[in-house]
Each structure stands twice: as C-alpha cells, then as structure tokens.
Coordinates of C-alpha atoms and ligand atoms in Angstrom, one line a residue:
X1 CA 0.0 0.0 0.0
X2 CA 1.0 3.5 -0.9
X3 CA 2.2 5.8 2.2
X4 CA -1.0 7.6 3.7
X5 CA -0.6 11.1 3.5
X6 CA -0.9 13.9 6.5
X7 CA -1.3 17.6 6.5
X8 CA -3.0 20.1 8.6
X9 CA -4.1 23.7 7.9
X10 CA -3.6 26.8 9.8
X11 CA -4.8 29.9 9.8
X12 CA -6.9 32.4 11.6
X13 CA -11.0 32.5 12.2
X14 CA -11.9 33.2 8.1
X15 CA -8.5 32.7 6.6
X16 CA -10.6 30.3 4.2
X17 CA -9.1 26.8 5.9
X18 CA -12.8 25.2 5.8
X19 CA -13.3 26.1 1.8
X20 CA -9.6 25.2 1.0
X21 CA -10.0 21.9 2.9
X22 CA -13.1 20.7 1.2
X23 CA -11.4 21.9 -2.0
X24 CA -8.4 19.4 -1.5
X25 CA -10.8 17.2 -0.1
X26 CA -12.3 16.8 -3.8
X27 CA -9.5 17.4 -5.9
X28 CA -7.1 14.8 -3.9
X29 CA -9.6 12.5 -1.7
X30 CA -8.1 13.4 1.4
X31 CA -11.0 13.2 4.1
X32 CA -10.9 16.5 5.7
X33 CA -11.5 16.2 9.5
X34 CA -12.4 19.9 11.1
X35 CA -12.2 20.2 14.9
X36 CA -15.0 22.6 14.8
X37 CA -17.6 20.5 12.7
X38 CA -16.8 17.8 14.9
X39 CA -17.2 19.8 18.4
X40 CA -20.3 21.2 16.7
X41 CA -21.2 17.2 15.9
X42 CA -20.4 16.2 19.9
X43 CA -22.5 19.6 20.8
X44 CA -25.5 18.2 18.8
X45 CA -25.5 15.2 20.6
X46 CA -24.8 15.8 23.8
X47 CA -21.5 14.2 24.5
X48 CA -19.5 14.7 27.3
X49 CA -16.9 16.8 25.5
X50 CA -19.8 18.3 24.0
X51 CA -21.6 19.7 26.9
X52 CA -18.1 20.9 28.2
X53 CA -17.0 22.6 24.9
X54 CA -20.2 24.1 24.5
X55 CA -19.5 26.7 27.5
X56 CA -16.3 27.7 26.4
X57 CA -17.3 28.0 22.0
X58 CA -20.1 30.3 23.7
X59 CA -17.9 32.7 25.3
X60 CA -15.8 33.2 22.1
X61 CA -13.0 31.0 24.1
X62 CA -10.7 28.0 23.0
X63 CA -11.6 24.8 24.5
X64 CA -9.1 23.5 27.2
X65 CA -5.8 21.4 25.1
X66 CA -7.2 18.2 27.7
X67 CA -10.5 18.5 26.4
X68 CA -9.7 18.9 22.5
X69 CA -7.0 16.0 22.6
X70 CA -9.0 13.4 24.7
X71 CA -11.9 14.2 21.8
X72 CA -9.5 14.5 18.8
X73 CA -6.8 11.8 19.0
X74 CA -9.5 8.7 19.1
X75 CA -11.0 10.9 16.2
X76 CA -7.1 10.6 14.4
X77 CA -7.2 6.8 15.3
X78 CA -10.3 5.7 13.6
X79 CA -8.6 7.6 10.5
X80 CA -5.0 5.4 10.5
X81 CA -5.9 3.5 7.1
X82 CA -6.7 7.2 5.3
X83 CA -5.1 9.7 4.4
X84 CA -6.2 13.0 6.3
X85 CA -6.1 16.9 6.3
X86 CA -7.0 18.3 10.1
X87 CA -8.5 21.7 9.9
X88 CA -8.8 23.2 13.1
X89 CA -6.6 20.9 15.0
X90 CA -3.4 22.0 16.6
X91 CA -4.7 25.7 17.6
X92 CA -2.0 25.7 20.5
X93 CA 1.6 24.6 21.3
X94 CA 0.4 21.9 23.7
X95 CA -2.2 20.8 20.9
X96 CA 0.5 20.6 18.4
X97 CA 3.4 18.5 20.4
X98 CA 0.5 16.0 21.7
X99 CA -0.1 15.6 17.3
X100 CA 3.9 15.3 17.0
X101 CA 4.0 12.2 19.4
X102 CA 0.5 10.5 17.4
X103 CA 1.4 11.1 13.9
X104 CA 4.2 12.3 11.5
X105 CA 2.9 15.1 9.6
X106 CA 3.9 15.5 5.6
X107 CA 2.5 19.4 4.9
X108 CA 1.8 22.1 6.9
X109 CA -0.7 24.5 5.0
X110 CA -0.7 28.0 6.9
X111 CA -2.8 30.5 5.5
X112 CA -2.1 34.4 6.2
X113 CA -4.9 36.4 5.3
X114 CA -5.3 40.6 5.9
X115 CA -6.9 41.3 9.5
X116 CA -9.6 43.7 7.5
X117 CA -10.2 40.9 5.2
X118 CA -11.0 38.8 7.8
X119 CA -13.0 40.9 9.7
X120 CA -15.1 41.7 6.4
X121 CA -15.6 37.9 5.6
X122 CA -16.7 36.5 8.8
X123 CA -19.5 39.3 9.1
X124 CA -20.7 38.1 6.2
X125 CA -21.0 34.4 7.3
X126 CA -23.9 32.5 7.7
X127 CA -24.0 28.6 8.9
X128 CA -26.4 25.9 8.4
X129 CA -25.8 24.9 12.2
X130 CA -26.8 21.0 11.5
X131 CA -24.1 20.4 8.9
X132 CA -21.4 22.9 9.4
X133 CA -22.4 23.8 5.6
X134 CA -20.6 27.5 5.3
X135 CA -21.9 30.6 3.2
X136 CA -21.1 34.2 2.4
X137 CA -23.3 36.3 1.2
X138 CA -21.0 38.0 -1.1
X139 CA -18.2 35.2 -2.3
X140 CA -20.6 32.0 -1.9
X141 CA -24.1 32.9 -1.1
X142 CA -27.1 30.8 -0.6
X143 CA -29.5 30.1 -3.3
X144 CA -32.2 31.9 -1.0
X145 CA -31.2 34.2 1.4
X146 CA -31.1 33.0 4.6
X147 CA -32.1 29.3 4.0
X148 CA -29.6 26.1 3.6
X149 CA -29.6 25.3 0.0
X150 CA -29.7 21.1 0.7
X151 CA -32.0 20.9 3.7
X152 CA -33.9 24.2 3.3
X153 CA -33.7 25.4 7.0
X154 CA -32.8 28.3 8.1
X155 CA -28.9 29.8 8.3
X156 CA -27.6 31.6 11.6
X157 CA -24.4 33.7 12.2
X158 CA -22.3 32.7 14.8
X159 CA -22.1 34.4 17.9
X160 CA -18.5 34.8 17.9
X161 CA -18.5 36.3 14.1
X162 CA -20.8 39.0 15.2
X163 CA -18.3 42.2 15.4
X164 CA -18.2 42.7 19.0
X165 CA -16.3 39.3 19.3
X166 CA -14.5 39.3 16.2
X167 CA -11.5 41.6 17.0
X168 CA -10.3 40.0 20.3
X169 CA -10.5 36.6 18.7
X170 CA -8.2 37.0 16.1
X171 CA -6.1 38.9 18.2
X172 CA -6.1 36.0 20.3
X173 CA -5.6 34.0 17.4
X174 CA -2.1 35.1 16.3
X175 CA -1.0 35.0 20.2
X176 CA -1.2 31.3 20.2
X177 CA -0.7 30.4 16.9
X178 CA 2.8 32.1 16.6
X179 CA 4.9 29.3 18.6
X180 CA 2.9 26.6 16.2
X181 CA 3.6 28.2 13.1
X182 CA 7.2 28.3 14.5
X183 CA 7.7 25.0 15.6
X184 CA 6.3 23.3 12.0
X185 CA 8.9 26.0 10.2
X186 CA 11.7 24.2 12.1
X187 CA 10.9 20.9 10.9
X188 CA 11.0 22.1 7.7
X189 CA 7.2 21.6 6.3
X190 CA 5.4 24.2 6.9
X191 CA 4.3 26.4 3.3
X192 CA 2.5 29.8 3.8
X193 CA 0.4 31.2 1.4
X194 CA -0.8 34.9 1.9
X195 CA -3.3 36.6 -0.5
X196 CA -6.6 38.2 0.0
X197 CA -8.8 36.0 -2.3
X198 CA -9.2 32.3 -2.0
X199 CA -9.7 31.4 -5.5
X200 CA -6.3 33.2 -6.1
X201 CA -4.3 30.5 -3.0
X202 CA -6.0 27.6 -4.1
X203 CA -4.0 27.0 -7.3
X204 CA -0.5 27.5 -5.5
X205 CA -1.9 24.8 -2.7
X206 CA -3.0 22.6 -5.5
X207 CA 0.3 22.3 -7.4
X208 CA 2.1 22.1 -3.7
X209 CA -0.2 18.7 -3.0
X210 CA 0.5 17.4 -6.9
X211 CA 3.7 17.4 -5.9
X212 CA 3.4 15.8 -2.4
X213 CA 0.8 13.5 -3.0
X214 CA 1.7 10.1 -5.2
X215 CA -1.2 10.1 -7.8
X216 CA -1.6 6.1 -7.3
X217 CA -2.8 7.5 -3.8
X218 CA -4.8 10.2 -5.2
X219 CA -6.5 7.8 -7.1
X220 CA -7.3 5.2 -4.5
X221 CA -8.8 7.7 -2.1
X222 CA -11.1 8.7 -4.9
X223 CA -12.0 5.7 -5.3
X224 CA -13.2 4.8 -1.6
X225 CA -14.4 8.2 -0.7
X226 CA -16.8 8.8 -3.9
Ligands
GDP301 N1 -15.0 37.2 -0.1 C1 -14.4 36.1 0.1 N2 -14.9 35.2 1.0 C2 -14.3 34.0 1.2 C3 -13.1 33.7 0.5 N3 -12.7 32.4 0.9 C4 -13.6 32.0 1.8 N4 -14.6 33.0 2.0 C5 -15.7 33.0 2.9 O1 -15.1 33.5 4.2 C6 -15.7 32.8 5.3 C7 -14.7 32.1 6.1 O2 -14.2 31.0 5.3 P1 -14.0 29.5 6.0 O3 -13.5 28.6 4.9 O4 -15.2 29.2 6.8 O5 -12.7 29.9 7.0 P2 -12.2 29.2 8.3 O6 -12.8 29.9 9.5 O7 -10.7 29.4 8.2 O8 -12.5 27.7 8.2 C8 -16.8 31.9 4.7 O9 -18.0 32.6 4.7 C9 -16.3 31.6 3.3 O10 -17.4 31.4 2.4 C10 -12.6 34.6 -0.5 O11 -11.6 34.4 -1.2 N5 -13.3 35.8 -0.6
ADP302 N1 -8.2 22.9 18.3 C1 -9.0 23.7 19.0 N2 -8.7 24.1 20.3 C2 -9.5 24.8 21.1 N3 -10.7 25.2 20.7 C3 -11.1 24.9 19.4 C4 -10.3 24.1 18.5 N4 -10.9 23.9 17.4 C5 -12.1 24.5 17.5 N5 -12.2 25.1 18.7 C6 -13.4 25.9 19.3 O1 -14.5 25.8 18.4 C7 -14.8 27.1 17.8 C8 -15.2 26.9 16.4 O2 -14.2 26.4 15.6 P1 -14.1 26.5 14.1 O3 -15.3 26.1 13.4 O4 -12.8 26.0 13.6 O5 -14.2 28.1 14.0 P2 -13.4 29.2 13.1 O6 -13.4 28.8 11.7 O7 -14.2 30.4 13.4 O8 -12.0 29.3 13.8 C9 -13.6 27.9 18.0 O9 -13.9 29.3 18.1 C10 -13.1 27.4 19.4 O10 -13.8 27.9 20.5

C-alpha cells in the first residue's frame, strides 16, 4: 500500500481553511476532519466533551488542550488506514506536540490572510448549524437568502462572528498560533500562502499537494471516498 498522506491547515478565524479543505478534499480525496464540525457534531448530541466545549465555544474562548485532545486523538485513530487533512486541529503549542508524538505530519498549510479581510468575511458568514455547511453572502451565497440550499432550513451567524467578538479573537488567534507556526517552520514543512482572495491561494496549494501526494494515492482515495 502506498504511504498515507498527512497535512493540517492553519490559519486564523476566516483565513478560508474550511473552503480550501473541502477543495483538496475533492481534488485529492483526502477526508478533511475539522475540529469545529466535529465539536459542533459532539455539541449536537450531547456528548460529554460536547456539553463541556459548548460553554467555552459560547464565550468566544478555546476549548481547554485536555478536552480537545481526549476528543480529537481517538477521532485521528479511527482515521489510521486514510489519508487525512486536520483543519482546526493543533490551535496551541500543547495541541501541536500531543499531534507530534500521534502522527508524522507530511505538509503544513498556513494560510495568512489581511486582519480587514478577515474581519469583512466573517461578518458576512452565515451557517447551516446542523451540517457545518458554510456561506457568504458575497463570495458563496445561498441560493435563498437566509435558507440552507440542501436541507432548506434556516442559516444563523455565529455568535462569535458578530463584530463585538471578532477583533479580540483574532487577536487572540495570532498570540497562540505564533509558537505553532514556529515549531512546524523548524521541521521544515510548513508552506504559507498569503493573498486576499481564496480562489487566487488555491491554485498555488494545489500544485504544492501534486507534488506531495503520489497520484496512485490520489487515485485510490477517490476511489473509496466517492
Ligand atoms: N469574499 C471572500 N470570502 C471568502 C473567500 N474564501 C472564503 N470565504 C468566505 O469566508 C468565510 C470564512 O471561510 P472559512 O472557509 O469558513 O474559513 P475558516 O474559518 O478558516 O475555516 C466563509 O463565509 C467563506 O465562504 C474569499 O476568497 N473571498
Ligand atoms: N483545536 C481547538 N482548540 C481549542 N478550541 C477549538 C479548537 N478547534 C475549534 N475550537 C473551538 O471551536 C470554535 C469553532 O471552531 P471553528 O469552526 O474552527 O471556527 P473558526 O473557523 O471560526 O475558527 C472555536 O472558536 C473554538 O472555540
């Protein structure tokens, strides 16, 4: 069997890791595993974890590294026969040395997107809370306004995207993100990519995986995951 491939994506509230991820989900049949879809998954239905992460995702805080380790490492174990691109997952230094000793990463994607741009795109998002399915009503809007295109319920804005909150997450952001980013640059594999516009990152991210990921692989994942 081919070697599995692993890569995770960095990048701030709205840098664009959800959209890129489901991009190279399709175009290279990684499965994309996003920490927040699956806290949102454990919130829905009541876990443990869930009912813990919920009061901290409410406050526009991180969830304690215990917390999002004991929930994400069995997540990484299920995954060992595929290969995989975390989204979400490390957000901290602790989060990011537990990964080390689990796994052997191949790519680090780290996306570095203007603070305005940010602050423009997440007030213009809107979720379909059941699926995690993402809009924006100016780069990828709903065929209705409002309403989920698939399931045709209605789309809310997270708390935490409304402006108030906005600004001292993503300053928050860049305070614990820093010593990741720096620790993946020693190793040697981390790529940044820094534009305003996803559609203008996503080619340079695409020829980066081409090169990384064996096409007998790309092929095979296709093949299991469509
Ligand atoms: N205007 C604009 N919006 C974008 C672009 N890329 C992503 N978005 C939107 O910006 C918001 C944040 O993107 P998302 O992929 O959820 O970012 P994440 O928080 O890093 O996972 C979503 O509403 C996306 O639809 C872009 O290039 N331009
Ligand atoms: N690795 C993580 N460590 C701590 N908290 C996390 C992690 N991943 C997600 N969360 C929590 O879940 C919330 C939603 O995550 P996510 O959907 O990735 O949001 P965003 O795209 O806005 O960063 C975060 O604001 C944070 O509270």
């Amino acid at each position: 069997m081919s070697k599995l491939f692993r890569a995770v994506i960095l990048g701030p509230p709205g840098s664009g890791k959800g959209t890129i991820s489901e991009r190279v989900a399709s175009s290279f049949g990684l499965q994309h595993l996003s920490s927040g879809d699956f806290l949102r998954e454990n919130i829905a239905a009541k876990t443990e974890a869930g009912v813990l992460a919920k009061t901290y995702i409410e406050k526009g805080a991180l969830v304690p590294d215990h917390v999002m380790t004991r929930l994400m490492l069995p997540r990484l174990e299920e995954m060992t026969r595929h290969s995989w691109l975390l989204d979400g997952f490390p957000r901290t230094l602790a989060q990011a040395e537990v990964l080390n000793s689990a796994c052997e990463l191949d790519v680090v994607i780290s996306l570095n997107i203007p603070l305005e741009t940010l602050k423009e795109r997440l007030r213009h998002r809107w979720i379909h809370p059941a699926s995690g399915r993402v809009y924006n009503m100016c780069f990828n809007p709903p065929r209705v306004q409002g309403v989920d295109d698939i399931s045709g319920e209605p789309l809310i804005q997270h708390e935490d995207d409304k402006p108030e909150a906005l600004v001292a997450r993503l300053r928050h952001y860049k305070d614990v993100a820093k010593p990741v980013i720096d620790l993946y640059r020693a190793k040697g594999i981390l790529h940044m990519f820094s534009d305003t516009e996803t559609d203008r990152i996503w080619p340079y991210v695409s020829s980066l995986l081409s090169t990384k990921i064996p096409t007998d692989l790309a092929d095979a994942q296709r093949a299991t995951t469509h």
